């Protein structure tokens, strides 16, 4: 049996009489109830409707039995005795003491006091020697069951048996107590991102159970009438269902402009300004109602949003429907007005026949603003999805440029909601997206943002979550608890979580989390993922954190608490290994870099083996297949064995901005051009964001690298250039001669320059880095990883791609640019 912490009786009484987790608490008390006595007695559980199979309010029929069995399980774990379960209908008289659930409890006085959209309110009452739990529905009663267990000292700090906090007690007494509760947010529906290769069925089942225990909106519950849920990127399905039509009618697909200036109808997005696309959407929604046999007056909210990614139309019609503005965070054309215009026309076609239909999309990516030209229809709804904004700061933090901008956008949507009732919801993400192996916290972010969202009229959230509970556990718990009581202070919730998880080690773990949160805020960094990690969390942070973790381990009094200190402290070890890796590759020591990289993977595997809920498979995939694996393997290849580095690129390089991507026509690559007056920027040691260049999201940037061949280079050796990573297309010239190009965000490239190098005088490499993709990681920019000139066996190919850059001529012809 898993070792579990003991909860002091004084703590238990405090919880029972003054729970901080729930709002709307009645102060009328109805007597104390002894559920487990010293004489071995144990109160039975009495069930009544809706705890019967196939009840209309019972999701999937068996849910009621699942909740009752979980109550039995916790009482047995607590007391060592298993309570009996009886149906109220089979009893002539209800026993005392007893725990009574459902309609019979309501008849005895536990009638819920609130009406909620999702029928989730409950009443928990002690009266006449019994604990009574009634609710608006089975879901409400289930929430009451878990509030009872929380009152008895139980809690769940992460999914699975190891996350259970169940006090061992010979006697269990509760009350006097009368709680009439409803959630602050009508929807609270976190869900795991990723298929079975990211989250196993067992992990999904444990997370489902954690959601139920934490009183989240229950799996299979009724659908909220104005809350956007389900497939948010609606156009993908619409295009798949109508592929033949869209092949025959290419004008219904987005018109995009290629890098060479030509226009092509692509399959990335629809042409939202085309009236036929509006008609297609209207017909699809009508067919959806007919297919599901829904009445026309059904209250429902449906996504009609675009596909994920880019590829939006630049047709004259689309540009006319838009507001001629750029999204300041991605640099792409803002699509908010185009989509509002599209949704308005769809709703105008459907509003009379479907009076309770709401349509909307994610406030996300390049459609994350407030419209300038088109006033939204009253039944247009949005789901706030803050993917392109700082993940280190809250909306209240004025040190963050992106969050400051987004708050201004949200305030306009809040005014619209107050003026005409447009429904609002929150999507959100619980992790640092392209990272999730290192320290990170949203305690303060959500602690400030959730009350803000609640005040602006947001009805709830369906937060996309990754599975890395050793990193994300405290703020996942915060979101669950604030879903019921929006007045909670995040510091108090953190203190409670640490008390549950770490026992006497809690004060030191609290200090660790505050240290982490302060470090995140202090730097004002916007770049996400690994872009800012080494700037936010340095070696000093690691040493201070390790000291606190050691003190927490020494203070912990049980195996349960010491194990959790190990679990929740492992991100600090991962960070230390990452900094080892970074130090090695930044010193061009790829042997040591590979060893540090392998140590990161081994550390991840160690904790996956300990408990798979602790770490993220996304986190490993990012490392192995994308961010570091390809880079360190190729870096090692071209720096060891038959190859050797002859000129490592300096971190600081002469730099020229090229916002119109025309530097190749101006001769920026020519040796004759003097770059002494160019600005100097740092490349692999930091981000564009940290240098004040984050908002530069269009066009290109140039770097110039003079170098001499050392005398040790054999005349028979081939010469090459290794480019570690760029955002996201690089063109290479050597001594004024075009070598080739490579394209891909954070992808290593190798170029052969053997035929272009002067062996007896200074050489010049010129790099043009072009930003082509508007959905890359936040505010990185330019040349991002250490790069170098190498010597060794000649490469088989001169470049990943060799097509010469060209200019488009009048009439559509093209002319290559040659030296």
JSON list of C-alpha atoms in Angstrom, two decimals, residues 434-438 528-534 574-575 577-583 585-586 590 593-601 618-636 684 722 724-725 745-748 780 784-786:
[
{"chain": "A", "resi": 434, "resn": "UNK", "atom": "CA", "xyz": [7.62, 24.00, -27.29]},
{"chain": "A", "resi": 435, "resn": "UNK", "atom": "CA", "xyz": [9.48, 22.96, -24.13]},
{"chain": "A", "resi": 436, "resn": "UNK", "atom": "CA", "xyz": [7.87, 21.29, -21.05]},
{"chain": "A", "resi": 437, "resn": "UNK", "atom": "CA", "xyz": [10.84, 19.65, -19.38]},
{"chain": "A", "resi": 438, "resn": "UNK", "atom": "CA", "xyz": [12.18, 22.51, -17.28]},
{"chain": "A", "resi": 528, "resn": "UNK", "atom": "CA", "xyz": [8.65, 31.12, -25.59]},
{"chain": "A", "resi": 529, "resn": "UNK", "atom": "CA", "xyz": [9.91, 27.57, -25.32]},
{"chain": "A", "resi": 530, "resn": "UNK", "atom": "CA", "xyz": [13.68, 27.31, -24.99]},
{"chain": "A", "resi": 531, "resn": "UNK", "atom": "CA", "xyz": [14.15, 30.82, -26.40]},
{"chain": "A", "resi": 532, "resn": "UNK", "atom": "CA", "xyz": [14.36, 32.47, -22.98]},
{"chain": "A", "resi": 533, "resn": "UNK", "atom": "CA", "xyz": [14.93, 29.58, -20.57]},
{"chain": "A", "resi": 534, "resn": "UNK", "atom": "CA", "xyz": [18.66, 30.22, -20.01]},
{"chain": "A", "resi": 574, "resn": "UNK", "atom": "CA", "xyz": [16.60, 18.79, -15.99]},
{"chain": "A", "resi": 575, "resn": "UNK", "atom": "CA", "xyz": [17.41, 22.51, -16.11]},
{"chain": "A", "resi": 577, "resn": "UNK", "atom": "CA", "xyz": [21.48, 19.29, -17.56]},
{"chain": "A", "resi": 578, "resn": "UNK", "atom": "CA", "xyz": [20.11, 21.67, -20.19]},
{"chain": "A", "resi": 579, "resn": "UNK", "atom": "CA", "xyz": [22.48, 24.42, -19.09]},
{"chain": "A", "resi": 580, "resn": "UNK", "atom": "CA", "xyz": [25.34, 21.89, -19.32]},
{"chain": "A", "resi": 581, "resn": "UNK", "atom": "CA", "xyz": [24.23, 21.14, -22.88]},
{"chain": "A", "resi": 582, "resn": "UNK", "atom": "CA", "xyz": [23.98, 24.81, -23.75]},
{"chain": "A", "resi": 583, "resn": "UNK", "atom": "CA", "xyz": [27.40, 25.62, -22.31]},
{"chain": "A", "resi": 585, "resn": "UNK", "atom": "CA", "xyz": [27.44, 23.60, -27.73]},
{"chain": "A", "resi": 586, "resn": "UNK", "atom": "CA", "xyz": [27.98, 27.35, -27.23]},
{"chain": "A", "resi": 590, "resn": "UNK", "atom": "CA", "xyz": [29.81, 18.82, -29.54]},
{"chain": "A", "resi": 593, "resn": "UNK", "atom": "CA", "xyz": [27.11, 18.57, -25.96]},
{"chain": "A", "resi": 594, "resn": "UNK", "atom": "CA", "xyz": [25.97, 15.15, -27.09]},
{"chain": "A", "resi": 595, "resn": "UNK", "atom": "CA", "xyz": [26.75, 13.67, -23.67]},
{"chain": "A", "resi": 596, "resn": "UNK", "atom": "CA", "xyz": [24.70, 16.40, -21.97]},
{"chain": "A", "resi": 597, "resn": "UNK", "atom": "CA", "xyz": [21.88, 15.90, -24.46]},
{"chain": "A", "resi": 598, "resn": "UNK", "atom": "CA", "xyz": [21.87, 12.15, -23.78]},
{"chain": "A", "resi": 599, "resn": "UNK", "atom": "CA", "xyz": [21.88, 12.87, -20.04]},
{"chain": "A", "resi": 600, "resn": "UNK", "atom": "CA", "xyz": [18.73, 15.00, -20.52]},
{"chain": "A", "resi": 601, "resn": "UNK", "atom": "CA", "xyz": [17.02, 12.10, -22.30]},
{"chain": "A", "resi": 618, "resn": "UNK", "atom": "CA", "xyz": [5.84, 16.11, -26.04]},
{"chain": "A", "resi": 619, "resn": "UNK", "atom": "CA", "xyz": [8.85, 17.39, -24.12]},
{"chain": "A", "resi": 620, "resn": "UNK", "atom": "CA", "xyz": [10.98, 14.47, -25.24]},
{"chain": "A", "resi": 621, "resn": "UNK", "atom": "CA", "xyz": [9.69, 14.66, -28.81]},
{"chain": "A", "resi": 622, "resn": "UNK", "atom": "CA", "xyz": [10.64, 18.34, -28.98]},
{"chain": "A", "resi": 623, "resn": "UNK", "atom": "CA", "xyz": [14.19, 17.48, -27.92]},
{"chain": "A", "resi": 624, "resn": "UNK", "atom": "CA", "xyz": [14.78, 14.35, -29.91]},
{"chain": "A", "resi": 625, "resn": "UNK", "atom": "CA", "xyz": [13.10, 15.06, -33.23]},
{"chain": "A", "resi": 626, "resn": "UNK", "atom": "CA", "xyz": [13.31, 18.82, -33.52]},
{"chain": "A", "resi": 627, "resn": "UNK", "atom": "CA", "xyz": [15.08, 21.21, -31.18]},
{"chain": "A", "resi": 628, "resn": "UNK", "atom": "CA", "xyz": [18.33, 19.52, -30.19]},
{"chain": "A", "resi": 629, "resn": "UNK", "atom": "CA", "xyz": [18.67, 15.97, -31.53]},
{"chain": "A", "resi": 630, "resn": "UNK", "atom": "CA", "xyz": [19.24, 16.78, -35.24]},
{"chain": "A", "resi": 631, "resn": "UNK", "atom": "CA", "xyz": [21.44, 19.75, -34.36]},
{"chain": "A", "resi": 632, "resn": "UNK", "atom": "CA", "xyz": [23.80, 18.06, -31.93]},
{"chain": "A", "resi": 633, "resn": "UNK", "atom": "CA", "xyz": [24.15, 14.96, -34.13]},
{"chain": "A", "resi": 634, "resn": "UNK", "atom": "CA", "xyz": [25.09, 16.99, -37.21]},
{"chain": "A", "resi": 635, "resn": "UNK", "atom": "CA", "xyz": [27.21, 19.39, -35.17]},
{"chain": "A", "resi": 636, "resn": "UNK", "atom": "CA", "xyz": [29.15, 16.41, -33.85]},
{"chain": "A", "resi": 684, "resn": "UNK", "atom": "CA", "xyz": [22.94, 32.04, -30.31]},
{"chain": "A", "resi": 722, "resn": "UNK", "atom": "CA", "xyz": [27.40, 24.33, -40.86]},
{"chain": "A", "resi": 724, "resn": "UNK", "atom": "CA", "xyz": [22.87, 25.40, -36.72]},
{"chain": "A", "resi": 725, "resn": "UNK", "atom": "CA", "xyz": [19.37, 26.88, -36.88]},
{"chain": "A", "resi": 745, "resn": "UNK", "atom": "CA", "xyz": [12.59, 26.35, -38.54]},
{"chain": "A", "resi": 746, "resn": "UNK", "atom": "CA", "xyz": [15.34, 25.11, -36.18]},
{"chain": "A", "resi": 747, "resn": "UNK", "atom": "CA", "xyz": [16.86, 22.73, -38.71]},
{"chain": "A", "resi": 748, "resn": "UNK", "atom": "CA", "xyz": [20.63, 22.31, -39.26]},
{"chain": "A", "resi": 780, "resn": "UNK", "atom": "CA", "xyz": [13.20, 34.19, -31.63]},
{"chain": "A", "resi": 784, "resn": "UNK", "atom": "CA", "xyz": [19.76, 30.97, -33.49]},
{"chain": "A", "resi": 785, "resn": "UNK", "atom": "CA", "xyz": [22.32, 28.19, -32.89]},
{"chain": "A", "resi": 786, "resn": "UNK", "atom": "CA", "xyz": [26.13, 28.10, -32.97]}
]
